[in-house]
Amino acid sequence: MSFYHKNGYLYCEDLKVKDIQDEVQYSPFYLYSLAQVKANYTAYQDALKDTNAIIGYAVKANNNLTLLKKLSGMGSGAVLVSGNELKLSLAAGFNLKRTILNGNGKTLDELALAVEHGVLINIDSEFDLKHIQQTTNQLNTPANVLIRINPDVNPEVHPYVSTGMKNSKFGIRNEKLNWFLNEIKNDNLLNLVGVHCHLGSTIKKVRIFRDATEIMVDFMKIIEKDGFSPHYLNIGGGLGIDYDRSGEDIPSPTDLIDSIRDILPEHITLIIEPGRSIIGNAAVFVNRVTGVKTNGNKHFIVTDGSMAELIRPSLYDTYQHIEFIEPVEGKIDTFDVVGPVCESADFLGKERRLPTPSEGTGLVVCDAGAYCHAMSSNYNLKMSPPEYLVDGDKLTCIRRVETLDDYLRLFDV
Ligand SMILES: Cc1ncc(COP(=O)(O)O)c(C=O)c1O
């Protein structure tokens, strides 16, 4: 692991996080380990070394341009959910032929960008197909498309991150598959190259991926029987990470790929779309303690970071491990760790057994690389926090803090 403790201090690779906090002028901030990003990506490469495959990093998990450039440099493809993510991926140097555009509400402008750049496009619904057809006709340019199918396998995750069930807002109605096949057959600008599914996120059992893959392989057979030659099987992303640190056995990319290897048809290229498992454990969110208080029988540690910079605990009631970056000697108590935002939903962690810190003590929320900075907001006029990257003993700012002047410029209309 690239984050570890030595003599009571947290380290990121060769650097003491406390020293970084003292050097960085702003708090809170995000801190990434390049070695961890590389190790996570390499774990997928190793798992897939004997398989025709595209690793499509899900840009939605974390869209920092420097991190995207590192991933494209390692050979990753990209998985996109908006036109802006497509433009950013171009800037990051991704090969857009190894890139997929997902989404249940793609706009005509977004589709035009995707068609122009030869991005693989997932068909999500009847209207989405119509919009894709409208775009290819207007540009007189063909498009390679996949059909997003809901295998209806329960991913056993929070309902907000479950995306592949029958009643999901994503994907086609499976009973209408033949209608989609006929439409595509009659359209000489559409090339049906594969099928796609995405079951959900934070999945901890490989059996779930295997069950879904079996179903998707059956769908491929149906499509082949109808005269098509689908060669991409896209099983989405979704592998969980060890947020809980409870010693639970979280499957690795190799466990995932090994669990489906024997059922993969020979001629296909597998596409996987990992986000969280590439970037999630590669960062911590670094805060300072503003103060400690007690109300009724509840104790609170109040930090300068909040739900505005890291909303996952408030949004999904999820657990992210919290620890101090330096030795703390105070009395051990049970605390809610909360931010300064004017909402009772503003918490980073609940009921944590921690020693009582003094003001200014450094505290981190762990596993903060995925869906944390990417989901930050200006609520309570909090500014988007800066991001720093550690590579060995080198610290680089990879995104400056947003300032109030940046914000005020939006009103120069
Ligand atoms: C279509 C699609 N692919 C891939 C992902 C990435 O999932 P994860 O970050 O859990 O790997 C998501 C995220 O929910 C998604 O919606």
Short mmCIF file of C-alpha atoms and ligand atoms in Angstrom, two decimals:
data_model
loop_
_atom_site.label_atom_id
_atom_site.label_comp_id
_atom_site.label_asym_id
_atom_site.label_seq_id
_atom_site.Cartn_x
_atom_site.Cartn_y
_atom_site.Cartn_z
CA MET A 1 0.00 0.00 0.00
CA SER A 2 1.24 3.49 -0.81
CA PHE A 3 -0.32 5.00 2.33
CA TYR A 4 1.13 3.62 5.59
CA HIS A 5 1.99 4.62 9.15
CA LYS A 6 5.46 5.04 10.63
CA ASN A 7 6.02 6.24 14.23
CA GLY A 8 2.43 7.43 14.45
CA TYR A 9 2.62 9.53 11.25
CA LEU A 10 0.81 8.82 7.99
CA TYR A 11 3.02 8.58 4.91
CA CYS A 12 2.18 8.74 1.23
CA GLU A 13 4.96 6.90 -0.59
CA ASP A 14 8.18 8.59 0.69
CA LEU A 15 6.53 11.70 2.11
CA LYS A 16 5.05 12.40 5.53
CA VAL A 17 1.51 13.70 5.06
CA LYS A 18 1.98 16.11 7.99
CA ASP A 19 4.94 17.73 6.18
CA ILE A 20 2.80 18.04 3.05
CA GLN A 21 -0.01 19.61 5.05
CA ASP A 22 2.41 22.14 6.53
CA GLU A 23 3.80 22.94 3.06
CA VAL A 24 0.47 23.24 1.27
CA GLN A 25 -1.07 26.64 1.89
CA TYR A 26 -4.69 25.49 1.71
CA SER A 27 -6.85 23.07 3.69
CA PRO A 28 -8.62 20.78 2.94
CA PHE A 29 -6.96 19.13 -0.06
CA TYR A 30 -6.81 15.81 -1.90
CA LEU A 31 -3.57 13.83 -1.97
CA TYR A 32 -2.92 11.07 -4.54
CA SER A 33 -0.26 8.38 -4.82
CA LEU A 34 0.93 7.76 -8.38
CA ALA A 35 2.41 4.39 -7.39
CA GLN A 36 -1.04 3.26 -6.19
CA VAL A 37 -2.74 4.34 -9.44
CA LYS A 38 -0.09 2.45 -11.41
CA ALA A 39 -0.42 -0.67 -9.21
CA ASN A 40 -4.21 -0.67 -9.60
CA TYR A 41 -4.05 -0.28 -13.39
CA THR A 42 -1.32 -2.92 -13.67
CA ALA A 43 -3.50 -5.34 -11.67
CA TYR A 44 -6.08 -5.14 -14.48
CA GLN A 45 -3.39 -5.47 -17.17
CA ASP A 46 -1.99 -8.58 -15.47
CA ALA A 47 -5.45 -10.09 -15.06
CA LEU A 48 -6.12 -9.59 -18.78
CA LYS A 49 -2.72 -10.42 -20.24
CA ASP A 50 -3.96 -13.51 -22.11
CA THR A 51 -7.30 -11.98 -23.11
CA ASN A 52 -8.27 -9.65 -25.96
CA ALA A 53 -9.48 -6.74 -23.90
CA ILE A 54 -9.95 -3.01 -23.54
CA ILE A 55 -9.59 -1.50 -20.09
CA GLY A 56 -11.81 1.58 -20.23
CA TYR A 57 -11.15 3.78 -17.21
CA ALA A 58 -14.47 5.34 -16.09
CA VAL A 59 -13.66 9.04 -16.22
CA LYS A 60 -16.66 9.88 -14.03
CA ALA A 61 -14.83 8.42 -11.01
CA ASN A 62 -12.12 11.08 -11.16
CA ASN A 63 -11.53 13.50 -14.01
CA ASN A 64 -8.30 15.19 -12.96
CA LEU A 65 -6.48 15.89 -16.23
CA THR A 66 -3.03 14.91 -14.93
CA LEU A 67 -4.34 11.57 -13.67
CA LEU A 68 -6.12 11.00 -16.99
CA LYS A 69 -2.86 11.66 -18.85
CA LYS A 70 -1.08 9.14 -16.64
CA LEU A 71 -3.76 6.53 -17.37
CA SER A 72 -3.84 7.17 -21.11
CA GLY A 73 -0.04 6.95 -21.04
CA MET A 74 -0.34 3.47 -19.53
CA GLY A 75 -2.57 2.41 -22.44
CA SER A 76 -5.98 2.75 -20.83
CA GLY A 77 -9.11 3.45 -22.84
CA ALA A 78 -11.77 5.75 -21.43
CA VAL A 79 -15.43 5.34 -20.55
CA LEU A 80 -17.44 8.52 -20.91
CA VAL A 81 -20.80 9.78 -19.79
CA SER A 82 -20.81 13.29 -21.30
CA GLY A 83 -19.52 15.36 -24.18
CA ASN A 84 -17.25 17.28 -21.83
CA GLU A 85 -15.68 14.03 -20.64
CA LEU A 86 -15.09 13.22 -24.32
CA LYS A 87 -13.33 16.55 -24.91
CA LEU A 88 -11.28 16.09 -21.74
CA SER A 89 -10.28 12.60 -22.85
CA LEU A 90 -9.05 14.05 -26.15
CA ALA A 91 -6.97 16.56 -24.18
CA ALA A 92 -5.63 13.71 -22.04
CA GLY A 93 -4.46 11.80 -25.11
CA PHE A 94 -6.79 8.79 -24.93
CA ASN A 95 -7.21 6.78 -28.13
CA LEU A 96 -10.88 7.50 -28.76
CA LYS A 97 -11.24 4.31 -30.81
CA ARG A 98 -10.85 2.53 -27.46
CA THR A 99 -13.43 4.71 -25.83
CA ILE A 100 -17.12 4.19 -25.06
CA LEU A 101 -19.89 6.75 -24.62
CA ASN A 102 -22.56 5.64 -22.12
CA GLY A 103 -25.65 7.38 -20.90
CA ASN A 104 -29.41 7.33 -20.78
CA GLY A 105 -29.76 10.95 -21.88
CA LYS A 106 -27.04 11.67 -24.43
CA THR A 107 -27.73 14.91 -26.26
CA LEU A 108 -27.48 15.36 -30.02
CA ASP A 109 -24.34 17.50 -29.56
CA GLU A 110 -22.71 14.79 -27.47
CA LEU A 111 -23.62 12.14 -30.02
CA ALA A 112 -22.21 14.26 -32.86
CA LEU A 113 -18.88 14.51 -31.03
CA ALA A 114 -18.85 10.77 -30.46
CA VAL A 115 -19.66 9.93 -34.08
CA GLU A 116 -17.05 12.39 -35.40
CA HIS A 117 -14.36 10.83 -33.23
CA GLY A 118 -15.25 7.18 -33.85
CA VAL A 119 -16.18 6.54 -30.21
CA LEU A 120 -18.12 3.34 -29.49
CA ILE A 121 -21.67 4.30 -28.53
CA ASN A 122 -24.03 2.39 -26.26
CA ILE A 123 -27.68 2.39 -27.31
CA ASP A 124 -29.74 2.95 -24.17
CA SER A 125 -33.35 3.27 -25.36
CA GLU A 126 -35.65 3.69 -28.34
CA PHE A 127 -35.23 7.46 -28.32
CA ASP A 128 -31.48 7.15 -27.87
CA LEU A 129 -31.31 4.95 -30.98
CA LYS A 130 -33.37 7.52 -32.93
CA HIS A 131 -30.97 10.27 -31.82
CA ILE A 132 -27.95 8.21 -32.86
CA GLN A 133 -29.56 7.59 -36.26
CA GLN A 134 -30.39 11.27 -36.63
CA THR A 135 -26.74 12.11 -35.90
CA THR A 136 -25.15 9.56 -38.25
CA ASN A 137 -27.53 10.64 -41.03
CA GLN A 138 -26.83 14.31 -40.51
CA LEU A 139 -23.06 13.74 -40.54
CA ASN A 140 -23.32 10.98 -43.13
CA THR A 141 -20.84 9.08 -40.96
CA PRO A 142 -21.17 5.51 -39.70
CA ALA A 143 -21.08 4.63 -35.99
CA ASN A 144 -20.12 1.49 -34.11
CA VAL A 145 -22.79 0.77 -31.52
CA LEU A 146 -23.38 -1.64 -28.64
CA ILE A 147 -26.75 -2.36 -27.04
CA ARG A 148 -26.96 -1.77 -23.28
CA ILE A 149 -28.85 -4.69 -21.78
CA ASN A 150 -29.94 -5.09 -18.16
CA PRO A 151 -29.07 -8.63 -17.09
CA ASP A 152 -31.31 -8.14 -14.03
CA VAL A 153 -28.71 -9.65 -11.68
CA ASN A 154 -28.83 -8.10 -8.21
CA PRO A 155 -25.43 -6.47 -7.52
CA GLU A 156 -26.17 -6.42 -3.74
CA VAL A 157 -25.13 -2.77 -3.36
CA HIS A 158 -26.71 0.54 -2.26
CA PRO A 159 -29.76 1.20 -4.49
CA TYR A 160 -28.25 4.48 -5.72
CA VAL A 161 -25.33 2.59 -7.31
CA SER A 162 -27.34 -0.36 -8.62
CA THR A 163 -27.73 0.09 -12.38
CA GLY A 164 -28.39 -3.23 -14.11
CA MET A 165 -31.74 -4.37 -12.74
CA LYS A 166 -34.93 -4.64 -14.81
CA ASN A 167 -36.34 -1.40 -13.38
CA SER A 168 -33.14 0.61 -13.81
CA LYS A 169 -33.25 3.92 -15.67
CA PHE A 170 -30.43 2.61 -17.88
CA GLY A 171 -30.50 0.18 -20.79
CA ILE A 172 -33.16 -1.22 -23.09
CA ARG A 173 -36.18 -3.31 -22.24
CA ASN A 174 -34.91 -6.80 -23.01
CA GLU A 175 -38.27 -7.82 -24.51
CA LYS A 176 -37.66 -5.19 -27.21
CA LEU A 177 -34.31 -6.57 -28.33
CA ASN A 178 -35.70 -7.74 -31.68
CA TRP A 179 -37.10 -4.30 -32.42
CA PHE A 180 -33.62 -2.79 -31.88
CA LEU A 181 -32.02 -5.48 -34.05
CA ASN A 182 -34.44 -4.81 -36.91
CA GLU A 183 -33.90 -1.05 -36.71
CA ILE A 184 -30.13 -1.49 -36.82
CA LYS A 185 -30.34 -4.04 -39.65
CA ASN A 186 -32.24 -1.53 -41.77
CA ASP A 187 -29.74 1.26 -41.14
CA ASN A 188 -26.60 1.12 -43.25
CA LEU A 189 -24.78 3.70 -41.10
CA LEU A 190 -25.01 1.63 -37.91
CA ASN A 191 -22.65 -1.18 -37.16
CA LEU A 192 -23.73 -3.38 -34.23
CA VAL A 193 -20.41 -4.42 -32.71
CA GLY A 194 -21.39 -5.69 -29.27
CA VAL A 195 -23.38 -5.70 -26.08
CA HIS A 196 -22.90 -3.77 -22.87
CA CYS A 197 -24.05 -4.03 -19.28
CA HIS A 198 -23.10 -2.31 -16.05
CA LEU A 199 -24.51 -3.93 -12.94
CA GLY A 200 -23.62 -1.29 -10.38
CA SER A 201 -20.75 -0.13 -8.24
CA THR A 202 -18.97 -1.39 -5.07
CA ILE A 203 -19.65 -5.04 -5.99
CA LYS A 204 -17.86 -7.47 -3.70
CA LYS A 205 -18.75 -10.89 -5.14
CA VAL A 206 -17.36 -12.19 -8.42
CA ARG A 207 -20.30 -14.58 -8.69
CA ILE A 208 -22.40 -11.55 -9.59
CA PHE A 209 -20.15 -10.74 -12.56
CA ARG A 210 -20.19 -14.38 -13.65
CA ASP A 211 -23.98 -14.63 -13.52
CA ALA A 212 -24.30 -11.46 -15.60
CA THR A 213 -21.62 -12.53 -18.09
CA GLU A 214 -23.45 -15.83 -18.69
CA ILE A 215 -26.62 -13.89 -19.47
CA MET A 216 -24.77 -11.46 -21.75
CA VAL A 217 -23.10 -14.31 -23.65
CA ASP A 218 -26.59 -15.75 -24.27
CA PHE A 219 -27.72 -12.37 -25.61
CA MET A 220 -24.69 -12.34 -27.93
CA LYS A 221 -25.77 -15.73 -29.28
CA ILE A 222 -29.29 -14.43 -29.97
CA ILE A 223 -27.82 -11.44 -31.80
CA GLU A 224 -25.47 -13.66 -33.82
CA LYS A 225 -28.39 -15.88 -34.84
CA ASP A 226 -30.01 -12.76 -36.23
CA GLY A 227 -27.11 -12.31 -38.65
CA PHE A 228 -24.89 -9.87 -36.73
CA SER A 229 -21.27 -10.44 -35.70
CA PRO A 230 -20.95 -8.79 -32.27
CA HIS A 231 -17.35 -8.95 -31.10
CA TYR A 232 -17.32 -6.67 -28.05
CA LEU A 233 -18.61 -7.99 -24.74
CA ASN A 234 -18.66 -5.06 -22.35
CA ILE A 235 -19.31 -6.13 -18.76
CA GLY A 236 -19.02 -2.62 -17.28
CA GLY A 237 -17.21 -1.64 -14.11
CA GLY A 238 -18.19 -1.97 -10.53
CA LEU A 239 -15.53 -3.90 -8.60
CA GLY A 240 -15.61 -2.79 -4.95
CA ILE A 241 -12.71 -1.66 -2.79
CA ASP A 242 -11.94 -2.18 0.89
CA TYR A 243 -13.62 0.94 2.33
CA ASP A 244 -14.56 -0.86 5.53
CA ARG A 245 -11.11 -2.22 6.39
CA SER A 246 -12.85 -5.04 8.20
CA GLY A 247 -10.56 -7.72 6.80
CA GLU A 248 -13.25 -8.78 4.34
CA ASP A 249 -11.90 -10.51 1.25
CA ILE A 250 -12.44 -8.05 -1.64
CA PRO A 251 -11.93 -9.70 -5.04
CA SER A 252 -9.01 -8.50 -7.15
CA PRO A 253 -9.17 -7.86 -10.92
CA THR A 254 -7.59 -11.32 -11.38
CA ASP A 255 -10.34 -12.92 -9.25
CA LEU A 256 -12.91 -11.14 -11.40
CA ILE A 257 -11.43 -12.12 -14.76
CA ASP A 258 -10.67 -15.69 -13.62
CA SER A 259 -14.30 -16.07 -12.59
CA ILE A 260 -15.52 -15.49 -16.16
CA ARG A 261 -12.59 -16.67 -18.28
CA ASP A 262 -14.05 -20.10 -19.09
CA ILE A 263 -17.35 -18.68 -20.36
CA LEU A 264 -15.91 -15.97 -22.62
CA PRO A 265 -16.51 -16.77 -26.30
CA GLU A 266 -13.21 -17.16 -28.16
CA HIS A 267 -13.61 -14.52 -30.85
CA ILE A 268 -14.59 -11.58 -28.66
CA THR A 269 -12.82 -8.56 -27.18
CA LEU A 270 -13.79 -8.06 -23.56
CA ILE A 271 -14.38 -4.49 -22.41
CA ILE A 272 -14.30 -3.61 -18.73
CA GLU A 273 -15.00 -0.18 -17.31
CA PRO A 274 -13.35 0.14 -13.88
CA GLY A 275 -13.35 3.49 -12.09
CA ARG A 276 -13.35 3.04 -8.32
CA SER A 277 -10.97 0.07 -8.30
CA ILE A 278 -8.38 2.08 -10.30
CA ILE A 279 -8.45 5.36 -8.41
CA GLY A 280 -10.44 4.85 -5.17
CA ASN A 281 -7.68 3.80 -2.75
CA ALA A 282 -5.08 6.05 -4.44
CA ALA A 283 -6.04 9.18 -2.49
CA VAL A 284 -6.83 10.62 0.90
CA PHE A 285 -8.79 13.78 1.69
CA VAL A 286 -6.63 15.80 4.09
CA ASN A 287 -8.31 18.06 6.67
CA ARG A 288 -7.45 20.06 9.74
CA VAL A 289 -9.47 19.82 12.92
CA THR A 290 -11.24 23.14 13.55
CA GLY A 291 -12.46 22.17 17.02
CA VAL A 292 -14.08 19.55 19.24
CA LYS A 293 -17.52 19.97 20.84
CA THR A 294 -20.19 18.09 22.77
CA ASN A 295 -23.96 18.51 22.50
CA GLY A 296 -26.32 16.39 24.58
CA ASN A 297 -24.52 13.08 24.73
CA LYS A 298 -22.87 13.38 21.32
CA HIS A 299 -19.23 14.34 20.73
CA PHE A 300 -18.18 16.01 17.49
CA ILE A 301 -14.87 16.58 15.77
CA VAL A 302 -15.41 19.53 13.42
CA THR A 303 -13.12 19.57 10.40
CA ASP A 304 -12.54 22.14 7.67
CA GLY A 305 -13.55 19.57 5.03
CA SER A 306 -17.24 18.89 4.52
CA MET A 307 -19.92 17.28 2.38
CA ALA A 308 -19.19 19.99 -0.21
CA GLU A 309 -15.77 18.49 -0.92
CA LEU A 310 -16.64 14.84 -0.15
CA ILE A 311 -20.29 13.90 -0.28
CA ARG A 312 -20.27 10.08 -0.39
CA PRO A 313 -20.95 9.52 3.34
CA SER A 314 -23.88 11.99 3.28
CA LEU A 315 -25.24 10.81 -0.05
CA TYR A 316 -25.02 7.04 0.39
CA ASP A 317 -24.48 6.78 4.15
CA THR A 318 -21.28 4.95 3.27
CA TYR A 319 -18.26 4.32 5.46
CA GLN A 320 -14.87 5.79 4.65
CA HIS A 321 -12.11 5.17 7.14
CA ILE A 322 -10.96 8.25 9.09
CA GLU A 323 -7.65 8.59 10.91
CA PHE A 324 -5.21 11.19 12.15
CA ILE A 325 -2.03 11.87 10.23
CA GLU A 326 0.02 12.42 13.40
CA PRO A 327 0.17 11.01 16.96
CA VAL A 328 -2.82 12.14 19.10
CA GLU A 329 -2.74 11.52 22.84
CA GLY A 330 -6.21 12.74 23.93
CA LYS A 331 -8.92 10.68 25.66
CA ILE A 332 -10.51 8.06 23.39
CA ASP A 333 -14.19 8.77 22.75
CA THR A 334 -16.92 8.16 20.19
CA PHE A 335 -17.19 11.05 17.73
CA ASP A 336 -19.17 12.10 14.72
CA VAL A 337 -16.69 13.74 12.35
CA VAL A 338 -18.56 16.65 10.79
CA GLY A 339 -17.86 19.59 8.51
CA PRO A 340 -18.86 23.26 8.75
CA VAL A 341 -21.64 23.13 6.14
CA CYS A 342 -25.02 24.34 7.35
CA GLU A 343 -26.76 20.93 7.10
CA SER A 344 -27.17 18.12 9.62
CA ALA A 345 -26.41 15.79 6.69
CA ASP A 346 -22.88 17.21 6.63
CA PHE A 347 -20.72 14.47 8.07
CA LEU A 348 -17.61 12.60 6.98
CA GLY A 349 -18.02 9.78 9.47
CA LYS A 350 -20.29 8.74 12.31
CA GLU A 351 -19.61 7.09 15.65
CA ARG A 352 -15.87 6.76 15.27
CA ARG A 353 -13.70 5.70 18.21
CA LEU A 354 -10.85 8.21 18.11
CA PRO A 355 -8.55 9.97 20.56
CA THR A 356 -9.61 13.57 21.24
CA PRO A 357 -7.55 15.78 18.90
CA SER A 358 -6.43 19.35 19.48
CA GLU A 359 -7.21 22.19 17.09
CA GLY A 360 -5.19 22.05 13.90
CA THR A 361 -4.55 18.29 14.08
CA GLY A 362 -4.36 16.66 10.64
CA LEU A 363 -7.07 14.13 9.82
CA VAL A 364 -7.69 12.15 6.62
CA VAL A 365 -10.69 10.51 5.04
CA CYS A 366 -9.21 7.45 3.33
CA ASP A 367 -10.02 5.86 -0.03
CA ALA A 368 -11.02 9.26 -1.39
CA GLY A 369 -9.85 8.93 -5.00
CA ALA A 370 -13.15 7.94 -6.61
CA TYR A 371 -16.42 9.88 -6.66
CA CYS A 372 -15.07 12.34 -4.09
CA HIS A 373 -13.41 15.33 -5.77
CA ALA A 374 -15.50 14.54 -8.86
CA MET A 375 -18.68 15.06 -6.82
CA SER A 376 -17.55 18.18 -4.97
CA SER A 377 -19.76 21.27 -5.10
CA ASN A 378 -19.81 24.95 -4.22
CA TYR A 379 -22.52 24.44 -1.61
CA ASN A 380 -22.16 27.05 1.16
CA LEU A 381 -19.75 28.67 -1.30
CA LYS A 382 -17.05 26.15 -0.55
CA MET A 383 -14.36 26.24 -3.21
CA SER A 384 -13.30 23.14 -5.10
CA PRO A 385 -10.23 21.91 -3.17
CA PRO A 386 -6.75 21.56 -4.67
CA GLU A 387 -5.25 18.19 -5.61
CA TYR A 388 -1.66 17.05 -5.08
CA LEU A 389 0.16 14.04 -6.46
CA VAL A 390 3.02 12.19 -4.80
CA ASP A 391 5.51 10.27 -6.93
CA GLY A 392 8.19 8.81 -4.64
CA ASP A 393 9.55 11.82 -2.79
CA LYS A 394 8.16 14.37 -5.26
CA LEU A 395 5.03 16.42 -4.58
CA THR A 396 3.19 18.15 -7.46
CA CYS A 397 0.08 20.29 -7.43
CA ILE A 398 -2.16 18.75 -10.12
CA ARG A 399 -5.11 21.08 -9.66
CA ARG A 400 -5.04 24.46 -8.00
CA VAL A 401 -7.70 25.50 -5.55
CA GLU A 402 -10.70 27.23 -7.05
CA THR A 403 -10.89 30.82 -5.82
CA LEU A 404 -13.72 33.21 -5.16
CA ASP A 405 -12.46 35.24 -8.14
CA ASP A 406 -12.98 32.17 -10.37
CA TYR A 407 -16.51 32.01 -9.07
CA LEU A 408 -17.20 35.73 -9.44
CA ARG A 409 -16.08 35.60 -13.09
CA LEU A 410 -19.16 33.47 -13.85
CA PHE A 411 -21.24 36.58 -13.27
CA ASP A 412 -19.41 38.69 -15.90
CA VAL A 413 -22.33 38.32 -18.26
C1 LIG B 1 -21.65 2.67 -17.26
C2 LIG B 1 -20.63 2.71 -16.18
N1 LIG B 1 -19.46 2.10 -16.39
C3 LIG B 1 -18.49 2.10 -15.44
C4 LIG B 1 -18.70 2.70 -14.22
C5 LIG B 1 -17.59 2.66 -13.19
O1 LIG B 1 -17.96 1.94 -12.07
P1 LIG B 1 -16.92 1.71 -10.89
O2 LIG B 1 -16.32 3.03 -10.57
O3 LIG B 1 -17.72 1.16 -9.78
O4 LIG B 1 -15.89 0.74 -11.39
C6 LIG B 1 -19.91 3.32 -13.95
C7 LIG B 1 -20.16 3.91 -12.63
O5 LIG B 1 -21.17 3.78 -12.03
C8 LIG B 1 -20.91 3.34 -14.96
O6 LIG B 1 -22.08 3.92 -14.77
#
